[in-house]
PDB file of C-alpha atoms and ligand atoms in Angstrom:
ATOM      1  CA  UNK N   1      -0.266   0.059   0.010  1.00 91.00           C
ATOM      2  CA  UNK N   2       3.027   2.353   0.996  1.00 95.00           C
ATOM      3  CA  UNK N   3       4.689   1.541  -2.399  1.00 93.00           C
ATOM      4  CA  UNK N   4       1.363   2.207  -4.588  1.00 94.00           C
ATOM      5  CA  UNK N   5       1.213   5.625  -2.773  1.00 95.00           C
ATOM      6  CA  UNK N   6       4.891   6.526  -2.975  1.00 96.00           C
ATOM      7  CA  UNK N   7       5.255   6.960   0.860  1.00 97.00           C
ATOM      8  CA  UNK N   8       8.456   5.848   2.075  1.00 97.00           C
ATOM      9  CA  UNK N   9       9.426   4.289   5.409  1.00 96.00           C
ATOM     10  CA  UNK N  10      12.256   5.945   7.124  1.00 96.00           C
ATOM     11  CA  UNK N  11      14.555   5.018  10.007  1.00 96.00           C
ATOM     12  CA  UNK N  12      17.083   2.392  10.988  1.00 93.00           C
ATOM     13  CA  UNK N  13      17.625  -1.488  11.263  1.00 92.00           C
ATOM     14  CA  UNK N  14      20.006  -3.156  13.768  1.00 88.00           C
ATOM     15  CA  UNK N  15      22.891  -4.881  12.390  1.00 89.00           C
ATOM     16  CA  UNK N  16      22.428  -7.833  14.680  1.00 90.00           C
ATOM     17  CA  UNK N  17      19.280  -9.962  14.825  1.00 94.00           C
ATOM     18  CA  UNK N  18      17.470 -11.516  17.474  1.00 94.00           C
ATOM     19  CA  UNK N  19      15.944 -15.309  17.638  1.00 97.00           C
ATOM     20  CA  UNK N  20      12.796 -15.714  19.216  1.00 96.00           C
ATOM     21  CA  UNK N  21      11.616 -18.933  20.538  1.00 96.00           C
ATOM     22  CA  UNK N  22       8.135 -19.583  22.179  1.00 96.00           C
ATOM     23  CA  UNK N  23       8.177 -22.753  24.658  1.00 94.00           C
ATOM     24  CA  UNK N  24       5.343 -24.576  26.075  1.00 92.00           C
ATOM     25  CA  UNK N  25       5.362 -24.917  29.905  1.00 84.00           C
ATOM     26  CA  UNK N  26       1.721 -25.778  30.660  1.00 73.00           C
ATOM     27  CA  UNK N  27       2.452 -26.589  34.266  1.00 74.00           C
ATOM     28  CA  UNK N  28       4.030 -23.556  34.996  1.00 68.00           C
ATOM     29  CA  UNK N  29       7.463 -25.274  35.363  1.00 67.00           C
ATOM     30  CA  UNK N  30      10.144 -24.326  37.893  1.00 67.00           C
ATOM     31  CA  UNK N  31      10.900 -20.907  36.184  1.00 70.00           C
ATOM     32  CA  UNK N  32       9.423 -17.565  38.033  1.00 76.00           C
ATOM     33  CA  UNK N  33       6.504 -15.783  36.363  1.00 82.00           C
ATOM     34  CA  UNK N  34       8.439 -12.917  35.621  1.00 88.00           C
ATOM     35  CA  UNK N  35      10.333 -10.988  32.790  1.00 89.00           C
ATOM     36  CA  UNK N  36      14.010 -11.649  33.201  1.00 90.00           C
ATOM     37  CA  UNK N  37      16.616  -9.612  31.293  1.00 88.00           C
ATOM     38  CA  UNK N  38      20.062 -11.654  31.268  1.00 91.00           C
ATOM     39  CA  UNK N  39      23.125  -9.605  30.097  1.00 89.00           C
ATOM     40  CA  UNK N  40      25.807 -11.779  28.444  1.00 90.00           C
ATOM     41  CA  UNK N  41      24.322 -15.110  29.325  1.00 93.00           C
ATOM     42  CA  UNK N  42      27.245 -17.562  29.979  1.00 93.00           C
ATOM     43  CA  UNK N  43      25.026 -20.244  28.141  1.00 91.00           C
ATOM     44  CA  UNK N  44      25.082 -18.192  24.999  1.00 92.00           C
ATOM     45  CA  UNK N  45      28.692 -17.262  24.753  1.00 92.00           C
ATOM     46  CA  UNK N  46      27.841 -13.820  26.222  1.00 93.00           C
ATOM     47  CA  UNK N  47      24.801 -12.938  24.332  1.00 94.00           C
ATOM     48  CA  UNK N  48      21.828 -11.157  25.986  1.00 92.00           C
ATOM     49  CA  UNK N  49      18.685 -13.053  26.635  1.00 94.00           C
ATOM     50  CA  UNK N  50      15.269 -11.860  27.595  1.00 92.00           C
ATOM     51  CA  UNK N  51      12.673 -14.352  28.920  1.00 92.00           C
ATOM     52  CA  UNK N  52       9.147 -13.294  29.061  1.00 92.00           C
ATOM     53  CA  UNK N  53       6.407 -15.597  30.503  1.00 91.00           C
ATOM     54  CA  UNK N  54       2.775 -15.945  28.744  1.00 90.00           C
ATOM     55  CA  UNK N  55      -0.053 -18.102  29.667  1.00 89.00           C
ATOM     56  CA  UNK N  56       0.966 -21.761  29.123  1.00 90.00           C
ATOM     57  CA  UNK N  57       4.632 -20.913  28.355  1.00 91.00           C
ATOM     58  CA  UNK N  58       7.286 -18.447  27.896  1.00 92.00           C
ATOM     59  CA  UNK N  59       9.288 -16.641  25.154  1.00 94.00           C
ATOM     60  CA  UNK N  60      13.121 -16.523  24.991  1.00 95.00           C
ATOM     61  CA  UNK N  61      14.571 -13.596  22.913  1.00 95.00           C
ATOM     62  CA  UNK N  62      18.254 -14.217  22.148  1.00 96.00           C
ATOM     63  CA  UNK N  63      20.090 -11.048  20.903  1.00 93.00           C
ATOM     64  CA  UNK N  64      22.702 -12.297  18.288  1.00 95.00           C
ATOM     65  CA  UNK N  65      25.592 -10.299  16.775  1.00 93.00           C
ATOM     66  CA  UNK N  66      25.645  -9.355  12.990  1.00 92.00           C
ATOM     67  CA  UNK N  67      28.276 -11.964  12.224  1.00 94.00           C
ATOM     68  CA  UNK N  68      26.545 -14.709  14.021  1.00 95.00           C
ATOM     69  CA  UNK N  69      25.697 -17.564  11.503  1.00 94.00           C
ATOM     70  CA  UNK N  70      21.915 -17.976  11.500  1.00 89.00           C
ATOM     71  CA  UNK N  71      22.561 -21.886  11.309  1.00 91.00           C
ATOM     72  CA  UNK N  72      24.314 -21.635  14.524  1.00 92.00           C
ATOM     73  CA  UNK N  73      21.560 -19.797  16.487  1.00 94.00           C
ATOM     74  CA  UNK N  74      18.502 -19.092  14.492  1.00 92.00           C
ATOM     75  CA  UNK N  75      17.391 -22.499  13.069  1.00 92.00           C
ATOM     76  CA  UNK N  76      15.240 -24.892  15.162  1.00 91.00           C
ATOM     77  CA  UNK N  77      17.988 -27.410  15.183  1.00 91.00           C
ATOM     78  CA  UNK N  78      20.453 -24.644  16.489  1.00 93.00           C
ATOM     79  CA  UNK N  79      18.029 -23.616  19.004  1.00 94.00           C
ATOM     80  CA  UNK N  80      17.734 -27.189  20.528  1.00 91.00           C
ATOM     81  CA  UNK N  81      21.211 -27.009  21.040  1.00 92.00           C
ATOM     82  CA  UNK N  82      21.505 -23.845  23.169  1.00 93.00           C
ATOM     83  CA  UNK N  83      18.144 -23.508  24.652  1.00 93.00           C
ATOM     84  CA  UNK N  84      18.745 -26.397  27.338  1.00 92.00           C
ATOM     85  CA  UNK N  85      21.666 -24.213  28.517  1.00 92.00           C
ATOM     86  CA  UNK N  86      19.144 -21.551  29.496  1.00 90.00           C
ATOM     87  CA  UNK N  87      16.180 -23.025  30.733  1.00 86.00           C
ATOM     88  CA  UNK N  88      17.035 -26.885  31.301  1.00 84.00           C
ATOM     89  CA  UNK N  89      17.118 -30.075  29.530  1.00 82.00           C
ATOM     90  CA  UNK N  90      13.333 -31.098  29.830  1.00 78.00           C
ATOM     91  CA  UNK N  91      12.267 -28.257  27.593  1.00 78.00           C
ATOM     92  CA  UNK N  92      13.731 -28.663  24.308  1.00 72.00           C
ATOM     93  CA  UNK N  93      10.917 -30.776  23.027  1.00 80.00           C
ATOM     94  CA  UNK N  94       8.377 -28.153  23.932  1.00 91.00           C
ATOM     95  CA  UNK N  95       9.574 -25.718  21.374  1.00 94.00           C
ATOM     96  CA  UNK N  96       6.395 -24.412  19.653  1.00 95.00           C
ATOM     97  CA  UNK N  97       7.861 -21.732  17.311  1.00 95.00           C
ATOM     98  CA  UNK N  98      11.327 -20.142  16.184  1.00 96.00           C
ATOM     99  CA  UNK N  99      11.525 -16.948  14.171  1.00 96.00           C
ATOM    100  CA  UNK N 100      14.323 -14.283  13.652  1.00 95.00           C
ATOM    101  CA  UNK N 101      13.942 -10.662  13.405  1.00 93.00           C
ATOM    102  CA  UNK N 102      15.940  -7.381  13.242  1.00 92.00           C
ATOM    103  CA  UNK N 103      15.315  -4.361  15.459  1.00 90.00           C
ATOM    104  CA  UNK N 104      13.712  -1.797  13.118  1.00 93.00           C
ATOM    105  CA  UNK N 105      12.822   1.586  13.845  1.00 94.00           C
ATOM    106  CA  UNK N 106      10.950   3.206  11.048  1.00 97.00           C
ATOM    107  CA  UNK N 107       8.122   5.413  10.275  1.00 98.00           C
ATOM    108  CA  UNK N 108       6.002   6.426   7.387  1.00 98.00           C
ATOM    109  CA  UNK N 109       6.837   9.794   5.720  1.00 98.00           C
ATOM    110  CA  UNK N 110       3.273  10.527   5.893  1.00 98.00           C
ATOM    111  CA  UNK N 111       0.438   8.675   7.726  1.00 98.00           C
ATOM    112  CA  UNK N 112      -2.248   9.787   4.849  1.00 98.00           C
ATOM    113  CA  UNK N 113      -1.985  10.058   1.189  1.00 97.00           C
ATOM    114  CA  UNK N 114      -2.147  13.414  -0.663  1.00 94.00           C
ATOM    115  CA  UNK N 115      -5.846  12.965  -1.452  1.00 94.00           C
ATOM    116  CA  UNK N 116      -6.668  12.103   2.006  1.00 94.00           C
ATOM    117  CA  UNK N 117      -8.388   8.806   1.059  1.00 95.00           C
ATOM    118  CA  UNK N 118      -5.853   6.348   2.739  1.00 97.00           C
ATOM    119  CA  UNK N 119      -4.903   6.666   6.321  1.00 98.00           C
ATOM    120  CA  UNK N 120      -1.886   4.635   7.478  1.00 98.00           C
ATOM    121  CA  UNK N 121      -2.038   2.906  11.162  1.00 98.00           C
ATOM    122  CA  UNK N 122      -0.245   0.335  13.068  1.00 98.00           C
ATOM    123  CA  UNK N 123       2.729  -1.553  11.381  1.00 96.00           C
ATOM    124  CA  UNK N 124       1.718  -0.007   7.952  1.00 96.00           C
ATOM    125  CA  UNK N 125       2.659   3.372   9.574  1.00 98.00           C
ATOM    126  CA  UNK N 126       5.606   2.661  12.060  1.00 97.00           C
ATOM    127  CA  UNK N 127       7.745  -0.377  12.960  1.00 96.00           C
ATOM    128  CA  UNK N 128       9.407  -0.437  16.519  1.00 93.00           C
ATOM    129  CA  UNK N 129      11.577  -2.817  18.326  1.00 87.00           C
ATOM    130  CA  UNK N 130       9.465  -4.903  20.563  1.00 83.00           C
ATOM    131  CA  UNK N 131      11.476  -4.337  24.005  1.00 79.00           C
ATOM    132  CA  UNK N 132       9.528  -1.018  24.458  1.00 77.00           C
ATOM    133  CA  UNK N 133       6.035  -2.624  23.897  1.00 83.00           C
ATOM    134  CA  UNK N 134       5.065   0.222  21.708  1.00 91.00           C
ATOM    135  CA  UNK N 135       4.068  -1.579  18.450  1.00 92.00           C
ATOM    136  CA  UNK N 136       0.661  -2.826  19.157  1.00 94.00           C
ATOM    137  CA  UNK N 137       0.058  -0.338  21.964  1.00 94.00           C
ATOM    138  CA  UNK N 138       0.664   2.662  19.370  1.00 96.00           C
ATOM    139  CA  UNK N 139      -1.233   0.735  16.621  1.00 97.00           C
ATOM    140  CA  UNK N 140      -4.537   0.618  18.639  1.00 98.00           C
ATOM    141  CA  UNK N 141      -4.100   4.305  19.405  1.00 98.00           C
ATOM    142  CA  UNK N 142      -3.506   5.011  15.585  1.00 98.00           C
ATOM    143  CA  UNK N 143      -6.771   2.960  14.879  1.00 98.00           C
ATOM    144  CA  UNK N 144      -9.041   4.797  17.458  1.00 98.00           C
ATOM    145  CA  UNK N 145      -7.553   8.126  15.830  1.00 98.00           C
ATOM    146  CA  UNK N 146      -8.216   7.008  12.350  1.00 98.00           C
ATOM    147  CA  UNK N 147     -11.848   5.837  13.091  1.00 98.00           C
ATOM    148  CA  UNK N 148     -12.572   9.325  14.652  1.00 98.00           C
ATOM    149  CA  UNK N 149     -11.161  11.107  11.583  1.00 98.00           C
ATOM    150  CA  UNK N 150     -13.076   8.959   9.253  1.00 97.00           C
ATOM    151  CA  UNK N 151     -16.217   9.442  11.426  1.00 97.00           C
ATOM    152  CA  UNK N 152     -15.635  13.202  11.241  1.00 97.00           C
ATOM    153  CA  UNK N 153     -15.372  13.223   7.764  1.00 96.00           C
ATOM    154  CA  UNK N 154     -18.443  11.256   6.915  1.00 96.00           C
ATOM    155  CA  UNK N 155     -20.639  13.176   9.437  1.00 97.00           C
ATOM    156  CA  UNK N 156     -19.542  16.274   7.882  1.00 96.00           C
ATOM    157  CA  UNK N 157     -17.675  16.166   4.618  1.00 95.00           C
ATOM    158  CA  UNK N 158     -16.333  19.712   4.720  1.00 96.00           C
ATOM    159  CA  UNK N 159     -14.382  18.835   7.821  1.00 95.00           C
ATOM    160  CA  UNK N 160     -12.860  15.718   6.150  1.00 96.00           C
ATOM    161  CA  UNK N 161      -9.482  17.169   4.892  1.00 96.00           C
ATOM    162  CA  UNK N 162      -8.826  18.904   8.344  1.00 97.00           C
ATOM    163  CA  UNK N 163      -9.885  15.816  10.183  1.00 98.00           C
ATOM    164  CA  UNK N 164      -7.608  13.559   8.099  1.00 98.00           C
ATOM    165  CA  UNK N 165      -4.576  15.991   8.045  1.00 98.00           C
ATOM    166  CA  UNK N 166      -4.871  16.367  11.833  1.00 98.00           C
ATOM    167  CA  UNK N 167      -4.895  12.550  12.032  1.00 98.00           C
ATOM    168  CA  UNK N 168      -1.733  12.278   9.953  1.00 98.00           C
ATOM    169  CA  UNK N 169       0.106  15.001  11.808  1.00 98.00           C
ATOM    170  CA  UNK N 170      -0.810  13.921  15.553  1.00 98.00           C
ATOM    171  CA  UNK N 171      -0.279  10.123  14.921  1.00 98.00           C
ATOM    172  CA  UNK N 172       3.182  10.641  13.011  1.00 98.00           C
ATOM    173  CA  UNK N 173       4.403  12.837  15.739  1.00 98.00           C
ATOM    174  CA  UNK N 174       3.556  10.029  18.342  1.00 98.00           C
ATOM    175  CA  UNK N 175       5.247   7.497  16.107  1.00 97.00           C
ATOM    176  CA  UNK N 176       8.276   9.540  15.994  1.00 97.00           C
ATOM    177  CA  UNK N 177       8.239  10.052  19.747  1.00 96.00           C
ATOM    178  CA  UNK N 178       7.770   6.175  20.276  1.00 95.00           C
ATOM    179  CA  UNK N 179      10.776   5.528  17.714  1.00 94.00           C
ATOM    180  CA  UNK N 180      13.070   7.835  19.965  1.00 92.00           C
ATOM    181  CA  UNK N 181      11.762   6.194  23.143  1.00 91.00           C
ATOM    182  CA  UNK N 182      12.321   2.725  21.766  1.00 87.00           C
ATOM    183  CA  UNK N 183      15.921   3.730  20.671  1.00 84.00           C
ATOM    184  CA  UNK N 184      16.505   5.146  24.227  1.00 84.00           C
ATOM    185  CA  UNK N 185      15.552   1.642  25.679  1.00 77.00           C
ATOM    186  CA  UNK N 186      18.065  -0.061  23.047  1.00 72.00           C
ATOM    187  CA  UNK N 187      20.880   2.382  23.867  1.00 72.00           C
ATOM    188  CA  UNK N 188      20.617   1.942  27.600  1.00 71.00           C
ATOM    189  CA  UNK N 189      20.758  -2.023  27.282  1.00 67.00           C
ATOM    190  CA  UNK N 190      23.761  -1.495  25.077  1.00 62.00           C
ATOM    191  CA  UNK N 191      25.178   1.128  27.488  1.00 59.00           C
ATOM    192  CA  UNK N 192      24.613  -1.372  30.354  1.00 61.00           C
ATOM    193  CA  UNK N 193      26.106  -4.410  28.551  1.00 58.00           C
ATOM    194  CA  UNK N 194      29.312  -2.173  28.066  1.00 56.00           C
ATOM    195  CA  UNK N 195      29.626  -0.899  31.344  1.00 61.00           C
ATOM    196  CA  UNK N 196      29.254  -4.314  32.868  1.00 58.00           C
ATOM    197  CA  UNK N 197      31.893  -5.471  30.619  1.00 56.00           C
ATOM    198  CA  UNK N 198      34.354  -3.062  31.845  1.00 52.00           C
TER     199      UNK N 198
HETATM  200  C1  FAD G 201       8.642 -10.716  19.125  1.00 57.35           C
HETATM  201  C2  FAD G 201       7.563  -9.428  19.313  1.00 57.35           C
HETATM  202  C3  FAD G 201       7.150  -8.993  20.445  1.00 57.35           C
HETATM  203  C4  FAD G 201       6.237  -7.770  20.596  1.00 57.35           C
HETATM  204  N1  FAD G 201       5.613  -7.662  21.613  1.00 57.35           N
HETATM  205  C5  FAD G 201       4.885  -6.409  21.625  1.00 57.35           C
HETATM  206  C6  FAD G 201       4.313  -5.902  22.867  1.00 57.35           C
HETATM  207  O1  FAD G 201       4.632  -6.540  24.003  1.00 57.35           O
HETATM  208  N2  FAD G 201       3.457  -4.878  22.944  1.00 57.35           N
HETATM  209  C7  FAD G 201       3.207  -4.101  21.940  1.00 57.35           C
HETATM  210  O2  FAD G 201       2.428  -3.018  22.100  1.00 57.35           O
HETATM  211  N3  FAD G 201       3.531  -4.551  20.890  1.00 57.35           N
HETATM  212  C8  FAD G 201       4.429  -5.641  20.606  1.00 57.35           C
HETATM  213  N4  FAD G 201       4.761  -6.102  19.486  1.00 57.35           N
HETATM  214  C9  FAD G 201       4.443  -5.575  18.072  1.00 57.35           C
HETATM  215  C10 FAD G 201       3.045  -6.071  17.715  1.00 57.35           C
HETATM  216  O3  FAD G 201       2.951  -7.381  17.667  1.00 57.35           O
HETATM  217  C11 FAD G 201       2.942  -5.273  16.256  1.00 57.35           C
HETATM  218  O4  FAD G 201       2.950  -3.884  16.617  1.00 57.35           O
HETATM  219  C12 FAD G 201       1.273  -5.481  15.946  1.00 57.35           C
HETATM  220  O5  FAD G 201       1.012  -6.854  16.040  1.00 57.35           O
HETATM  221  C13 FAD G 201       0.774  -4.919  14.607  1.00 57.35           C
HETATM  222  O6  FAD G 201      -0.399  -5.001  14.432  1.00 57.35           O
HETATM  223  P1  FAD G 201      -0.999  -4.506  13.001  1.00 57.35           P
HETATM  224  O7  FAD G 201      -2.468  -4.868  13.180  1.00 57.35           O
HETATM  225  O8  FAD G 201      -0.677  -3.007  12.738  1.00 57.35           O
HETATM  226  O9  FAD G 201      -0.094  -5.427  11.952  1.00 57.35           O
HETATM  227  P2  FAD G 201      -0.227  -6.930  11.755  1.00 57.35           P
HETATM  228  O10 FAD G 201      -0.338  -7.752  13.076  1.00 57.35           O
HETATM  229  O11 FAD G 201       0.986  -7.410  10.891  1.00 57.35           O
HETATM  230  O12 FAD G 201      -1.563  -7.306  11.004  1.00 57.35           O
HETATM  231  C14 FAD G 201      -1.692  -7.149   9.686  1.00 57.35           C
HETATM  232  C15 FAD G 201      -2.684  -8.000   9.206  1.00 57.35           C
HETATM  233  O13 FAD G 201      -3.040  -7.833   7.773  1.00 57.35           O
HETATM  234  C16 FAD G 201      -2.882  -8.969   6.989  1.00 57.35           C
HETATM  235  N5  FAD G 201      -2.713  -8.674   5.682  1.00 57.35           N
HETATM  236  C17 FAD G 201      -1.342  -7.959   5.170  1.00 57.35           C
HETATM  237  N6  FAD G 201      -1.603  -7.896   3.830  1.00 57.35           N
HETATM  238  C18 FAD G 201      -2.857  -8.233   3.408  1.00 57.35           C
HETATM  239  C19 FAD G 201      -3.741  -8.079   2.429  1.00 57.35           C
HETATM  240  N7  FAD G 201      -2.924  -7.714   1.170  1.00 57.35           N
HETATM  241  N8  FAD G 201      -4.884  -8.285   2.534  1.00 57.35           N
HETATM  242  C20 FAD G 201      -5.407  -8.843   3.676  1.00 57.35           C
HETATM  243  N9  FAD G 201      -4.842  -8.860   4.631  1.00 57.35           N
HETATM  244  C21 FAD G 201      -3.495  -8.687   4.678  1.00 57.35           C
HETATM  245  C22 FAD G 201      -1.871  -9.903   7.665  1.00 57.35           C
HETATM  246  O14 FAD G 201      -1.878 -11.162   7.282  1.00 57.35           O
HETATM  247  C23 FAD G 201      -1.943  -9.478   9.065  1.00 57.35           C
HETATM  248  O15 FAD G 201      -2.856 -10.388   9.604  1.00 57.35           O
HETATM  249  C24 FAD G 201       5.794  -7.262  19.405  1.00 57.35           C
HETATM  250  C25 FAD G 201       6.323  -7.827  18.027  1.00 57.35           C
HETATM  251  C26 FAD G 201       7.272  -8.736  18.113  1.00 57.35           C
HETATM  252  C27 FAD G 201       7.874  -9.228  16.690  1.00 57.35           C
END
């Protein structure tokens, strides 16, 4: 859609990549139900690991370096090699899903096309790293604001252009703020890793 409208997506992409693994743990297991951020985990050769619980299991997010071969970390076979060192032997057969992603901080150049007929919302308009929990949260706020703009335009067509323009400016400004905040979280994590290293 953005391509058809000639609206660019502007921002940055991390050099390193992340491997995410969902692990079933229906009985609750021995692990505490809390988010744990482990800097330089010895079980992964000093790579940082985030563990996030969800109902019926937990997610592991392994932060890989740019030159880490995906076949050593990011395939299901590779995960079965390193995962037991993080969460115990018993979990290796309970892997539900494995995926890889890069940290993206990107925001569309405009949240509406020049004619005001297409409003971008959610991940069509912005991509944030998941660590700040801002992607879906701000996507919902976009959707509410877009619905209000469309409603205003439908009930009083003369207000349409201003309502859509107002939407595009307000939600793009929120996205730029969220992008900056998500970058600050990532920088803080990197700074802490560097200071702990020495
Ligand atoms: C590991 C990870 C953890 C995250 N954690 C959080 C978190 O804790 N908190 C948070 O707020 N956000 C989080 N996010 C971000 C969040 O998941 C996304 O921001 C959110 O799902 C985006 O929703 P969306 O509806 O904009 O896009 P999507 O969820 O991508 O939905 C778009 C839908 O459109 C469909 N589609 C695409 N093209 C077409 C087409 N041509 N025709 C019809 N349908 C089409 C797709 O199939 C899809 O179902 C996380 C993301 C990741 C990767």
